Amino acid sequence: MQRDWKSDRKLIALTVLLLFAEVVWLLMHFQILPNPFKSKVIALDQQPAGYVQKAQRELRKRSMNSLVWENASVDETLYYYDSVLTLSQSSATLYLQEQTEVHLSENTLVTIEPQDQRLDSQIRLKFTRGDLRARNPYATTKIETPEWSLNLDQGSEVSLRQTGKDNFEVEVVKGNLQFEK
């Protein structure tokens, strides 16, 4: 039985080429290499909610229909349904609609929720974990967790910190808030 070395070489060359392409694609996925194929197309119904005002060290964001956390930088636009995450020894300040500022300390995760059509210009944040400080001079703000929510009056400033799995500290620096279970 005679082997066809010519077809074996073609098969080996094709396999090496495919392996090389997979490695390059993986490096582009992890943003080690630039990805010219990555589109910055925004869904038609996706509206800007604000931008990253300050970022120290590692700040990540995940878009509404994405499974991948991407690096976020100063002046980057944030959209409704974006999740924002600060990693260890990192912090960020988000500047949202109606001049609302949200400062995120390390290991904090929030999602920017769309405005409720019944409540004009209310800023809504879904708080998952961490430590944040919010200041809202011109709009009401709602900070939600799965178990409860805080409704901040216009002009309020609040600090929210998770101290344990189900324990939180809330400090009202200025203004009023209503707690809802």
PDB file of C-alpha atoms in Angstrom, residues 19 23 28 30 47 55 57 92 104 120 145 168 170 172:
ATOM      1  CA  LEU A  19      -4.412  26.658  13.932  1.00  0.00           C
ATOM      2  CA  VAL A  23      -4.561  31.726  17.681  1.00  0.00           C
ATOM      3  CA  MET A  28      -7.860  39.671  18.992  1.00  0.00           C
ATOM      4  CA  PHE A  30      -8.613  39.153  24.367  1.00  0.00           C
ATOM      5  CA  GLN A  47     -29.492  55.185  23.651  1.00  0.00           C
ATOM      6  CA  ALA A  55     -11.106  55.815  35.518  1.00  0.00           C
ATOM      7  CA  ARG A  57      -6.636  51.249  36.786  1.00  0.00           C
ATOM      8  CA  ALA A  92     -14.296  55.146  38.270  1.00  0.00           C
ATOM      9  CA  LEU A 104     -17.621  53.415  41.884  1.00  0.00           C
ATOM     10  CA  ASP A 120     -39.310  61.897  33.574  1.00  0.00           C
ATOM     11  CA  THR A 145     -31.084  45.413  44.228  1.00  0.00           C
ATOM     12  CA  PHE A 168     -25.405  47.113  53.370  1.00  0.00           C
ATOM     13  CA  VAL A 170     -26.448  53.565  53.407  1.00  0.00           C
ATOM     14  CA  VAL A 172     -27.448  60.062  53.174  1.00  0.00           C
TER      15      VAL A 172
END
